[in-house]
mmCIF file of C-alpha atoms and ligand atoms in Angstrom:
data_model
loop_
_atom_site.group_PDB
_atom_site.id
_atom_site.type_symbol
_atom_site.label_atom_id
_atom_site.label_comp_id
_atom_site.label_asym_id
_atom_site.label_seq_id
_atom_site.Cartn_x
_atom_site.Cartn_y
_atom_site.Cartn_z
ATOM 1 C CA UNK J 1 -13.590 17.303 -19.066
ATOM 2 C CA UNK J 2 -10.997 16.125 -21.604
ATOM 3 C CA UNK J 3 -9.244 19.507 -21.165
ATOM 4 C CA UNK J 4 -8.953 18.825 -17.438
ATOM 5 C CA UNK J 5 -6.987 15.673 -18.182
ATOM 6 C CA UNK J 6 -4.747 17.737 -20.483
ATOM 7 C CA UNK J 7 -4.229 20.377 -17.804
ATOM 8 C CA UNK J 8 -3.434 17.765 -15.146
ATOM 9 C CA UNK J 9 -0.978 16.043 -17.506
ATOM 10 C CA UNK J 10 0.860 19.288 -18.158
ATOM 11 C CA UNK J 11 0.725 21.084 -14.819
ATOM 12 C CA UNK J 12 0.360 18.163 -12.366
ATOM 13 C CA UNK J 13 -2.363 20.028 -10.518
ATOM 14 C CA UNK J 14 -5.987 21.160 -10.703
ATOM 15 C CA UNK J 15 -8.224 23.278 -8.492
ATOM 16 C CA UNK J 16 -10.402 21.503 -5.925
ATOM 17 C CA UNK J 17 -13.479 22.098 -8.107
ATOM 18 C CA UNK J 18 -11.738 20.660 -11.163
ATOM 19 C CA UNK J 19 -10.569 17.606 -9.227
ATOM 20 C CA UNK J 20 -14.091 17.017 -7.947
ATOM 21 C CA UNK J 21 -15.581 17.095 -11.435
ATOM 22 C CA UNK J 22 -12.837 14.856 -12.825
ATOM 23 C CA UNK J 23 -13.305 12.314 -10.025
ATOM 24 C CA UNK J 24 -17.084 12.423 -10.469
ATOM 25 C CA UNK J 25 -17.116 12.112 -14.251
ATOM 26 C CA UNK J 26 -18.234 8.722 -15.508
ATOM 27 C CA UNK J 27 -17.437 9.465 -19.154
ATOM 28 C CA UNK J 28 -15.542 6.527 -20.677
ATOM 29 C CA UNK J 29 -13.679 8.827 -23.084
ATOM 30 C CA UNK J 30 -12.291 10.712 -20.089
ATOM 31 C CA UNK J 31 -11.258 7.448 -18.425
ATOM 32 C CA UNK J 32 -9.455 6.306 -21.552
ATOM 33 C CA UNK J 33 -7.594 9.601 -22.040
ATOM 34 C CA UNK J 34 -6.619 9.638 -18.365
ATOM 35 C CA UNK J 35 -5.363 6.060 -18.687
ATOM 36 C CA UNK J 36 -3.271 6.909 -21.749
ATOM 37 C CA UNK J 37 -1.731 9.996 -20.174
ATOM 38 C CA UNK J 38 -1.013 8.121 -16.943
ATOM 39 C CA UNK J 39 0.677 5.336 -18.895
ATOM 40 C CA UNK J 40 2.760 7.811 -20.932
ATOM 41 C CA UNK J 41 3.867 9.467 -17.712
ATOM 42 C CA UNK J 42 4.857 6.202 -15.992
ATOM 43 C CA UNK J 43 6.735 5.114 -19.112
ATOM 44 C CA UNK J 44 8.581 8.424 -19.290
ATOM 45 C CA UNK J 45 10.153 7.773 -15.860
ATOM 46 C CA UNK J 46 10.040 3.997 -15.427
ATOM 47 C CA UNK J 47 9.698 2.567 -18.940
ATOM 48 C CA UNK J 48 7.924 -0.784 -18.891
ATOM 49 C CA UNK J 49 9.492 -1.789 -15.573
ATOM 50 C CA UNK J 50 7.450 -3.296 -12.775
ATOM 51 C CA UNK J 51 9.139 -3.512 -9.363
ATOM 52 C CA UNK J 52 8.340 -6.300 -6.919
ATOM 53 C CA UNK J 53 8.019 -5.974 -3.149
ATOM 54 C CA UNK J 54 8.012 -9.245 -1.253
ATOM 55 C CA UNK J 55 5.371 -8.928 1.435
ATOM 56 C CA UNK J 56 6.022 -10.863 4.638
ATOM 57 C CA UNK J 57 2.986 -10.678 6.919
ATOM 58 C CA UNK J 58 4.731 -11.159 10.242
ATOM 59 C CA UNK J 59 1.794 -10.976 12.665
ATOM 60 C CA UNK J 60 -1.994 -11.059 12.692
ATOM 61 C CA UNK J 61 -2.156 -9.862 16.309
ATOM 62 C CA UNK J 62 -3.271 -6.244 16.572
ATOM 63 C CA UNK J 63 -3.993 -3.973 19.497
ATOM 64 C CA UNK J 64 -6.045 -1.649 17.316
ATOM 65 C CA UNK J 65 -9.690 -1.871 16.465
ATOM 66 C CA UNK J 66 -10.058 -0.179 13.076
ATOM 67 C CA UNK J 67 -13.682 -0.616 11.978
ATOM 68 C CA UNK J 68 -12.777 -1.821 8.471
ATOM 69 C CA UNK J 69 -10.041 -4.324 9.238
ATOM 70 C CA UNK J 70 -10.485 -8.085 9.622
ATOM 71 C CA UNK J 71 -7.612 -8.479 12.104
ATOM 72 C CA UNK J 72 -8.990 -5.829 14.480
ATOM 73 C CA UNK J 73 -8.674 -6.661 18.145
ATOM 74 C CA UNK J 74 -12.370 -7.332 18.729
ATOM 75 C CA UNK J 75 -12.645 -9.932 15.978
ATOM 76 C CA UNK J 76 -12.678 -12.937 18.283
ATOM 77 C CA UNK J 77 -12.862 -15.315 15.327
ATOM 78 C CA UNK J 78 -9.671 -14.025 13.714
ATOM 79 C CA UNK J 79 -6.909 -16.602 13.703
ATOM 80 C CA UNK J 80 -3.814 -15.128 15.245
ATOM 81 C CA UNK J 81 -0.212 -16.048 14.433
ATOM 82 C CA UNK J 82 3.283 -14.682 14.712
ATOM 83 C CA UNK J 83 6.277 -15.478 12.516
ATOM 84 C CA UNK J 84 9.554 -16.251 14.266
ATOM 85 C CA UNK J 85 12.909 -14.732 13.358
ATOM 86 C CA UNK J 86 13.792 -17.958 11.510
ATOM 87 C CA UNK J 87 10.512 -18.046 9.605
ATOM 88 C CA UNK J 88 10.951 -14.440 8.479
ATOM 89 C CA UNK J 89 14.524 -15.119 7.371
ATOM 90 C CA UNK J 90 13.442 -18.161 5.440
ATOM 91 C CA UNK J 91 10.809 -16.056 3.594
ATOM 92 C CA UNK J 92 13.626 -13.680 2.624
ATOM 93 C CA UNK J 93 15.830 -16.546 1.433
ATOM 94 C CA UNK J 94 13.031 -17.896 -0.714
ATOM 95 C CA UNK J 95 12.230 -14.407 -2.004
ATOM 96 C CA UNK J 96 15.836 -13.581 -2.824
ATOM 97 C CA UNK J 97 16.127 -16.714 -4.967
ATOM 98 C CA UNK J 98 12.969 -15.684 -6.798
ATOM 99 C CA UNK J 99 14.520 -12.296 -7.630
ATOM 100 C CA UNK J 100 12.957 -10.100 -4.958
ATOM 101 C CA UNK J 101 15.162 -7.174 -3.906
ATOM 102 C CA UNK J 102 12.759 -5.552 -1.435
ATOM 103 C CA UNK J 103 11.329 -7.241 1.635
ATOM 104 C CA UNK J 104 8.361 -5.689 3.401
ATOM 105 C CA UNK J 105 7.668 -6.782 6.960
ATOM 106 C CA UNK J 106 4.035 -5.925 7.637
ATOM 107 C CA UNK J 107 1.792 -6.742 10.546
ATOM 108 C CA UNK J 108 -0.849 -5.701 12.993
ATOM 109 C CA UNK J 109 0.331 -3.517 15.861
ATOM 110 C CA UNK J 110 1.820 -6.258 17.976
ATOM 111 C CA UNK J 111 4.020 -5.403 20.985
ATOM 112 C CA UNK J 112 5.796 -8.761 20.618
ATOM 113 C CA UNK J 113 7.794 -7.146 17.799
ATOM 114 C CA UNK J 114 9.604 -4.661 20.014
ATOM 115 C CA UNK J 115 12.549 -2.558 18.898
ATOM 116 C CA UNK J 116 15.053 -5.202 19.954
ATOM 117 C CA UNK J 117 13.418 -7.911 17.871
ATOM 118 C CA UNK J 118 12.979 -5.607 14.880
ATOM 119 C CA UNK J 119 16.471 -4.080 14.952
ATOM 120 C CA UNK J 120 18.030 -7.534 15.165
ATOM 121 C CA UNK J 121 16.117 -8.908 12.206
ATOM 122 C CA UNK J 122 16.532 -5.750 10.117
ATOM 123 C CA UNK J 123 20.313 -5.819 10.532
ATOM 124 C CA UNK J 124 20.412 -9.566 9.856
ATOM 125 C CA UNK J 125 18.487 -9.151 6.580
ATOM 126 C CA UNK J 126 20.698 -6.221 5.542
ATOM 127 C CA UNK J 127 23.792 -8.291 6.379
ATOM 128 C CA UNK J 128 22.682 -11.254 4.347
ATOM 129 C CA UNK J 129 21.272 -9.245 1.435
ATOM 130 C CA UNK J 130 23.117 -5.925 1.216
ATOM 131 C CA UNK J 131 21.625 -5.317 -2.233
ATOM 132 C CA UNK J 132 18.064 -5.412 -0.899
ATOM 133 C CA UNK J 133 15.816 -2.746 0.594
ATOM 134 C CA UNK J 134 14.056 -3.431 3.889
ATOM 135 C CA UNK J 135 10.600 -1.923 4.254
ATOM 136 C CA UNK J 136 8.539 -1.866 7.435
ATOM 137 C CA UNK J 137 4.776 -1.577 7.766
ATOM 138 C CA UNK J 138 4.079 -1.962 11.462
ATOM 139 C CA UNK J 139 1.714 0.893 12.127
ATOM 140 C CA UNK J 140 2.129 3.724 14.592
ATOM 141 C CA UNK J 141 5.210 3.621 16.851
ATOM 142 C CA UNK J 142 7.220 6.262 18.672
ATOM 143 C CA UNK J 143 9.679 8.493 16.822
ATOM 144 C CA UNK J 144 12.344 6.872 18.991
ATOM 145 C CA UNK J 145 11.381 3.424 17.709
ATOM 146 C CA UNK J 146 11.343 4.596 14.079
ATOM 147 C CA UNK J 147 14.809 6.085 14.666
ATOM 148 C CA UNK J 148 16.253 2.882 16.116
ATOM 149 C CA UNK J 149 14.922 0.787 13.261
ATOM 150 C CA UNK J 150 16.295 3.269 10.722
ATOM 151 C CA UNK J 151 19.696 3.049 12.366
ATOM 152 C CA UNK J 152 19.480 -0.742 12.242
ATOM 153 C CA UNK J 153 19.200 -0.449 8.458
ATOM 154 C CA UNK J 154 15.533 -0.085 7.514
ATOM 155 C CA UNK J 155 15.128 1.856 4.265
ATOM 156 C CA UNK J 156 11.417 2.426 3.866
ATOM 157 C CA UNK J 157 8.166 2.604 5.851
ATOM 158 C CA UNK J 158 4.601 2.099 4.629
ATOM 159 C CA UNK J 159 1.885 3.723 6.692
ATOM 160 C CA UNK J 160 -1.283 4.602 4.853
ATOM 161 C CA UNK J 161 -2.764 7.815 6.201
ATOM 162 C CA UNK J 162 -6.190 6.122 5.548
ATOM 163 C CA UNK J 163 -7.993 9.469 5.241
ATOM 164 C CA UNK J 164 -6.829 13.039 5.649
ATOM 165 C CA UNK J 165 -10.225 14.177 6.908
ATOM 166 C CA UNK J 166 -10.335 14.314 10.709
ATOM 167 C CA UNK J 167 -14.075 13.623 10.833
ATOM 168 C CA UNK J 168 -13.937 10.671 8.441
ATOM 169 C CA UNK J 169 -10.910 9.350 10.322
ATOM 170 C CA UNK J 170 -13.101 9.198 13.450
ATOM 171 C CA UNK J 171 -15.803 7.287 11.582
ATOM 172 C CA UNK J 172 -13.300 4.653 10.466
ATOM 173 C CA UNK J 173 -11.393 4.277 13.737
ATOM 174 C CA UNK J 174 -12.133 4.109 17.469
ATOM 175 C CA UNK J 175 -11.586 7.149 19.672
ATOM 176 C CA UNK J 176 -8.067 6.321 20.743
ATOM 177 C CA UNK J 177 -6.821 6.774 17.179
ATOM 178 C CA UNK J 178 -6.496 10.099 15.380
ATOM 179 C CA UNK J 179 -5.449 11.549 12.062
ATOM 180 C CA UNK J 180 -3.220 13.938 14.030
ATOM 181 C CA UNK J 181 -1.117 11.051 15.306
ATOM 182 C CA UNK J 182 -1.039 9.325 11.926
ATOM 183 C CA UNK J 183 0.233 12.546 10.403
ATOM 184 C CA UNK J 184 2.812 13.020 13.123
ATOM 185 C CA UNK J 185 4.128 9.500 12.467
ATOM 186 C CA UNK J 186 4.346 10.063 8.713
ATOM 187 C CA UNK J 187 6.218 13.355 9.028
ATOM 188 C CA UNK J 188 8.614 11.944 11.608
ATOM 189 C CA UNK J 189 9.348 8.970 9.321
ATOM 190 C CA UNK J 190 10.140 11.393 6.513
ATOM 191 C CA UNK J 191 12.355 13.494 8.720
ATOM 192 C CA UNK J 192 14.299 10.406 9.804
ATOM 193 C CA UNK J 193 15.157 9.731 6.160
ATOM 194 C CA UNK J 194 12.835 6.822 5.432
ATOM 195 C CA UNK J 195 11.408 6.507 1.953
ATOM 196 C CA UNK J 196 7.766 6.736 2.906
ATOM 197 C CA UNK J 197 4.576 5.238 1.533
ATOM 198 C CA UNK J 198 1.183 6.732 2.413
ATOM 199 C CA UNK J 199 -2.255 6.130 0.933
ATOM 200 C CA UNK J 200 -5.921 5.431 1.494
ATOM 201 C CA UNK J 201 -8.826 3.137 0.701
ATOM 202 C CA UNK J 202 -11.125 4.078 -2.170
ATOM 203 C CA UNK J 203 -14.850 3.887 -1.468
ATOM 204 C CA UNK J 204 -14.487 3.537 2.296
ATOM 205 C CA UNK J 205 -17.816 3.902 4.159
ATOM 206 C CA UNK J 206 -18.920 7.580 4.487
ATOM 207 C CA UNK J 207 -16.169 8.756 2.106
ATOM 208 C CA UNK J 208 -17.102 11.717 -0.131
ATOM 209 C CA UNK J 209 -15.393 13.153 -3.226
ATOM 210 C CA UNK J 210 -14.352 16.109 -1.075
ATOM 211 C CA UNK J 211 -12.605 13.651 1.262
ATOM 212 C CA UNK J 212 -10.693 12.235 -1.714
ATOM 213 C CA UNK J 213 -9.565 15.744 -2.671
ATOM 214 C CA UNK J 214 -8.283 16.198 0.923
ATOM 215 C CA UNK J 215 -6.328 12.974 0.508
ATOM 216 C CA UNK J 216 -4.687 14.276 -2.667
ATOM 217 C CA UNK J 217 -3.861 17.603 -0.963
ATOM 218 C CA UNK J 218 -2.369 15.803 2.024
ATOM 219 C CA UNK J 219 -0.208 13.730 -0.316
ATOM 220 C CA UNK J 220 0.993 16.924 -2.041
ATOM 221 C CA UNK J 221 2.012 18.220 1.363
ATOM 222 C CA UNK J 222 3.735 15.004 2.508
ATOM 223 C CA UNK J 223 5.370 14.132 -0.842
ATOM 224 C CA UNK J 224 5.753 10.401 -0.132
ATOM 225 C CA UNK J 225 7.862 8.174 -2.391
ATOM 226 C CA UNK J 226 5.043 5.629 -2.653
ATOM 227 C CA UNK J 227 1.251 5.970 -2.702
ATOM 228 C CA UNK J 228 -0.748 2.832 -1.936
ATOM 229 C CA UNK J 229 -4.431 2.923 -2.757
ATOM 230 C CA UNK J 230 -6.930 0.124 -3.167
ATOM 231 C CA UNK J 231 -10.684 -0.352 -2.950
ATOM 232 C CA UNK J 232 -12.289 -0.806 0.464
ATOM 233 C CA UNK J 233 -13.559 -4.395 0.700
ATOM 234 C CA UNK J 234 -15.849 -5.384 3.584
ATOM 235 C CA UNK J 235 -14.828 -8.094 6.006
ATOM 236 C CA UNK J 236 -17.738 -10.117 7.382
ATOM 237 C CA UNK J 237 -16.615 -9.936 11.017
ATOM 238 C CA UNK J 238 -16.213 -6.174 11.283
ATOM 239 C CA UNK J 239 -18.658 -3.320 11.971
ATOM 240 C CA UNK J 240 -18.483 -2.571 8.227
ATOM 241 C CA UNK J 241 -19.573 -6.078 7.184
ATOM 242 C CA UNK J 242 -22.618 -4.777 5.290
ATOM 243 C CA UNK J 243 -21.015 -1.750 3.671
ATOM 244 C CA UNK J 244 -20.502 -1.519 -0.077
ATOM 245 C CA UNK J 245 -17.089 -2.247 -1.546
ATOM 246 C CA UNK J 246 -15.129 0.448 -3.423
ATOM 247 C CA UNK J 247 -15.494 0.332 -7.196
ATOM 248 C CA UNK J 248 -12.971 -0.648 -9.846
ATOM 249 C CA UNK J 249 -13.766 2.436 -11.918
ATOM 250 C CA UNK J 250 -13.228 4.917 -9.090
ATOM 251 C CA UNK J 251 -10.009 3.193 -8.020
ATOM 252 C CA UNK J 252 -8.628 3.324 -11.583
ATOM 253 C CA UNK J 253 -9.702 6.939 -11.941
ATOM 254 C CA UNK J 254 -7.788 7.867 -8.796
ATOM 255 C CA UNK J 255 -4.731 5.858 -9.850
ATOM 256 C CA UNK J 256 -4.658 7.825 -13.122
ATOM 257 C CA UNK J 257 -5.048 11.142 -11.318
ATOM 258 C CA UNK J 258 -2.325 10.246 -8.804
ATOM 259 C CA UNK J 259 0.103 9.274 -11.577
ATOM 260 C CA UNK J 260 -0.438 12.653 -13.238
ATOM 261 C CA UNK J 261 -0.181 14.629 -9.984
ATOM 262 C CA UNK J 262 2.884 12.701 -8.812
ATOM 263 C CA UNK J 263 4.653 11.706 -12.041
ATOM 264 C CA UNK J 264 7.620 9.923 -10.414
ATOM 265 C CA UNK J 265 5.886 8.262 -7.475
ATOM 266 C CA UNK J 266 5.927 4.495 -6.881
ATOM 267 C CA UNK J 267 2.374 3.282 -7.364
ATOM 268 C CA UNK J 268 1.412 -0.292 -6.513
ATOM 269 C CA UNK J 269 -1.318 -2.234 -8.273
ATOM 270 C CA UNK J 270 -2.655 -3.603 -4.991
ATOM 271 C CA UNK J 271 -3.908 -7.023 -3.969
ATOM 272 C CA UNK J 272 -7.262 -5.406 -3.065
ATOM 273 C CA UNK J 273 -7.574 -4.188 -6.670
ATOM 274 C CA UNK J 274 -6.846 -7.736 -7.874
ATOM 275 C CA UNK J 275 -9.463 -9.021 -5.435
ATOM 276 C CA UNK J 276 -12.416 -6.964 -6.752
ATOM 277 C CA UNK J 277 -11.664 -7.791 -10.395
ATOM 278 C CA UNK J 278 -9.809 -10.773 -11.909
ATOM 279 C CA UNK J 279 -7.723 -8.401 -14.054
ATOM 280 C CA UNK J 280 -7.711 -5.471 -11.616
ATOM 281 C CA UNK J 281 -3.953 -5.388 -11.177
ATOM 282 C CA UNK J 282 -3.354 -5.562 -14.946
ATOM 283 C CA UNK J 283 -5.717 -2.609 -15.412
ATOM 284 C CA UNK J 284 -3.852 -0.805 -12.647
ATOM 285 C CA UNK J 285 -0.536 -1.351 -14.449
ATOM 286 C CA UNK J 286 -2.033 0.147 -17.604
ATOM 287 C CA UNK J 287 -3.248 3.147 -15.603
ATOM 288 C CA UNK J 288 0.088 4.263 -14.177
ATOM 289 C CA UNK J 289 0.978 1.603 -11.607
ATOM 290 C CA UNK J 290 4.581 0.359 -11.522
ATOM 291 C CA UNK J 291 4.815 -1.833 -8.407
ATOM 292 C CA UNK J 292 3.341 -5.186 -7.362
ATOM 293 C CA UNK J 293 3.576 -6.595 -3.851
ATOM 294 C CA UNK J 294 3.349 -10.383 -3.978
ATOM 295 C CA UNK J 295 2.988 -12.402 -0.822
ATOM 296 C CA UNK J 296 6.093 -14.155 0.545
ATOM 297 C CA UNK J 297 4.452 -15.295 3.790
ATOM 298 C CA UNK J 298 4.460 -19.029 4.533
ATOM 299 C CA UNK J 299 1.332 -20.585 2.952
ATOM 300 C CA UNK J 300 0.204 -21.920 6.341
ATOM 301 C CA UNK J 301 -0.440 -18.383 7.645
ATOM 302 C CA UNK J 302 -1.678 -16.698 4.456
ATOM 303 C CA UNK J 303 -5.399 -17.075 5.141
ATOM 304 C CA UNK J 304 -4.927 -15.809 8.677
ATOM 305 C CA UNK J 305 -3.734 -12.380 7.575
ATOM 306 C CA UNK J 306 -7.331 -11.726 6.723
ATOM 307 C CA UNK J 307 -7.796 -7.969 6.283
ATOM 308 C CA UNK J 308 -10.865 -8.246 3.994
ATOM 309 C CA UNK J 309 -13.019 -10.988 2.472
ATOM 310 C CA UNK J 310 -11.900 -13.096 -0.523
ATOM 311 C CA UNK J 311 -8.297 -11.853 -0.501
ATOM 312 C CA UNK J 312 -6.467 -13.394 -3.463
ATOM 313 C CA UNK J 313 -3.132 -15.261 -3.552
ATOM 314 C CA UNK J 314 -3.649 -16.989 -0.198
ATOM 315 C CA UNK J 315 -3.217 -20.564 -1.421
ATOM 316 C CA UNK J 316 -0.081 -20.611 -3.554
ATOM 317 C CA UNK J 317 3.613 -20.848 -2.752
ATOM 318 C CA UNK J 318 5.651 -17.714 -3.512
ATOM 319 C CA UNK J 319 7.206 -19.335 -6.586
ATOM 320 C CA UNK J 320 3.793 -20.076 -8.102
ATOM 321 C CA UNK J 321 2.675 -16.516 -7.355
ATOM 322 C CA UNK J 322 5.753 -15.178 -9.085
ATOM 323 C CA UNK J 323 5.052 -17.281 -12.193
ATOM 324 C CA UNK J 324 1.407 -16.237 -12.268
ATOM 325 C CA UNK J 325 2.342 -12.573 -11.897
ATOM 326 C CA UNK J 326 5.032 -12.793 -14.527
ATOM 327 C CA UNK J 327 2.374 -13.917 -17.015
ATOM 328 C CA UNK J 328 -0.077 -11.248 -15.917
ATOM 329 C CA UNK J 329 2.472 -8.442 -16.110
ATOM 330 C CA UNK J 330 3.599 -9.619 -19.549
ATOM 331 C CA UNK J 331 0.024 -9.835 -20.781
ATOM 332 C CA UNK J 332 -0.429 -6.199 -19.783
ATOM 333 C CA UNK J 333 2.713 -5.284 -21.788
ATOM 334 C CA UNK J 334 5.174 -4.670 -18.965
ATOM 335 C CA UNK J 335 8.150 -6.520 -17.462
ATOM 336 C CA UNK J 336 9.041 -7.519 -13.929
ATOM 337 C CA UNK J 337 12.593 -6.543 -13.003
ATOM 338 C CA UNK J 338 14.801 -7.831 -10.224
ATOM 339 C CA UNK J 339 15.838 -4.503 -8.707
ATOM 340 C CA UNK J 340 15.371 -2.618 -5.450
ATOM 341 C CA UNK J 341 13.145 -0.235 -7.372
ATOM 342 C CA UNK J 342 13.850 3.044 -5.618
ATOM 343 C CA UNK J 343 11.812 6.087 -6.499
ATOM 344 C CA UNK J 344 13.438 8.253 -9.210
ATOM 345 C CA UNK J 345 12.434 11.324 -7.206
HETATM 346 N N1 SAH R 401 -0.877 -2.256 10.918
HETATM 347 C C1 SAH R 401 -0.273 -1.712 9.723
HETATM 348 C C2 SAH R 401 -0.664 -2.494 8.484
HETATM 349 C C3 SAH R 401 -2.135 -2.399 8.154
HETATM 350 S S1 SAH R 401 -2.715 -3.477 6.882
HETATM 351 C C4 SAH R 401 -0.628 -0.259 9.612
HETATM 352 O O1 SAH R 401 -1.367 0.250 10.442
HETATM 353 O O2 SAH R 401 -0.134 0.407 8.714
HETATM 354 C C5 SAH R 401 -2.397 -2.520 5.447
HETATM 355 C C6 SAH R 401 -3.549 -1.727 4.848
HETATM 356 O O3 SAH R 401 -4.624 -2.566 4.481
HETATM 357 C C7 SAH R 401 -4.202 -0.716 5.747
HETATM 358 O O4 SAH R 401 -3.426 0.440 5.838
HETATM 359 C C8 SAH R 401 -5.559 -0.477 5.102
HETATM 360 O O5 SAH R 401 -5.558 0.682 4.268
HETATM 361 C C9 SAH R 401 -5.750 -1.742 4.255
HETATM 362 N N2 SAH R 401 -6.996 -2.435 4.657
HETATM 363 C C10 SAH R 401 -7.357 -2.846 5.889
HETATM 364 N N3 SAH R 401 -8.613 -3.339 5.888
HETATM 365 C C11 SAH R 401 -9.065 -3.221 4.614
HETATM 366 C C12 SAH R 401 -10.302 -3.517 3.969
HETATM 367 N N4 SAH R 401 -11.330 -4.020 4.645
HETATM 368 N N5 SAH R 401 -10.412 -3.275 2.631
HETATM 369 C C13 SAH R 401 -9.376 -2.768 1.955
HETATM 370 N N6 SAH R 401 -8.199 -2.442 2.504
HETATM 371 C C14 SAH R 401 -8.034 -2.663 3.831
#
């Protein structure tokens, strides 16, 4: 098994069978070697740098009904909110002062944020902060809409593929959603020139090791600039309320594998990883991660963007979060930088 880590480190690929046995191995020596090699690889391309992405959760309204997600349409107890143009701009102002050079506008699929609204705010942010990157994470839209927003100045788009297995996709989503459409969206975003982020949940209900290998193969095909993965965490008001959460060990194992397969990719240590373990994000940073996405949303809405139970960082102001993260990143041996943090690929 240790040789497999060596082979992955050198060739950036393994056969399906090899990947399956590496993912399945619970040998702590293997985990440690994988962690070391992943860290060497991230340091080769990014040094000790950690890039920040300021996450602005613009809406908790969603027309979709994903079985895992707390803001799904059928959750009648979800608290819904929308941020106004002025509120979003004030999050950016606050974030810019704190050193953020990427703003991510994320939300449920909410028709209120039509192309006109989005193009206006994108160009306003780019006007005010020409040195910043604007990232969108608004789910599935038409190629036309993606094109307009790109022309308005958007730089990047995050859309996790969730799972590259058609059958598993159906078990995680209602019938009106499909992996085919997700894939179409991701490839059209790439073609339009967006820097793209894809990814999946680790330990989602019904997920097998073979499914995880399909995810890695899909990512090799798509070649996104960012790969966002985090453990699945149940939300008590969803059909998956009683399912098991994804494990820390498996998430770290996959982060290490992804860093070795995609040496230059941007890899966030996600909030979900920090939620299942108090030092989850620090462990992620030591296992190849080089991005953190702190919350810049107004504190009054934080708890309402409730994707999964016990989500961390919902009570503090952005400045406090930044201070807390600064300490955490330093304790792990890395340094937060105030840069756009584009992919070196
Ligand atoms: N509507 C946007 C943003 C979705 S929220 C979109 O479709 O892209 C961002 C990510 O949170 C999702 O892609 C999903 O992978 C993750 N997520 C949702 N519910 C989750 C849960 N219960 N546990 C862990 N991650 C979850």
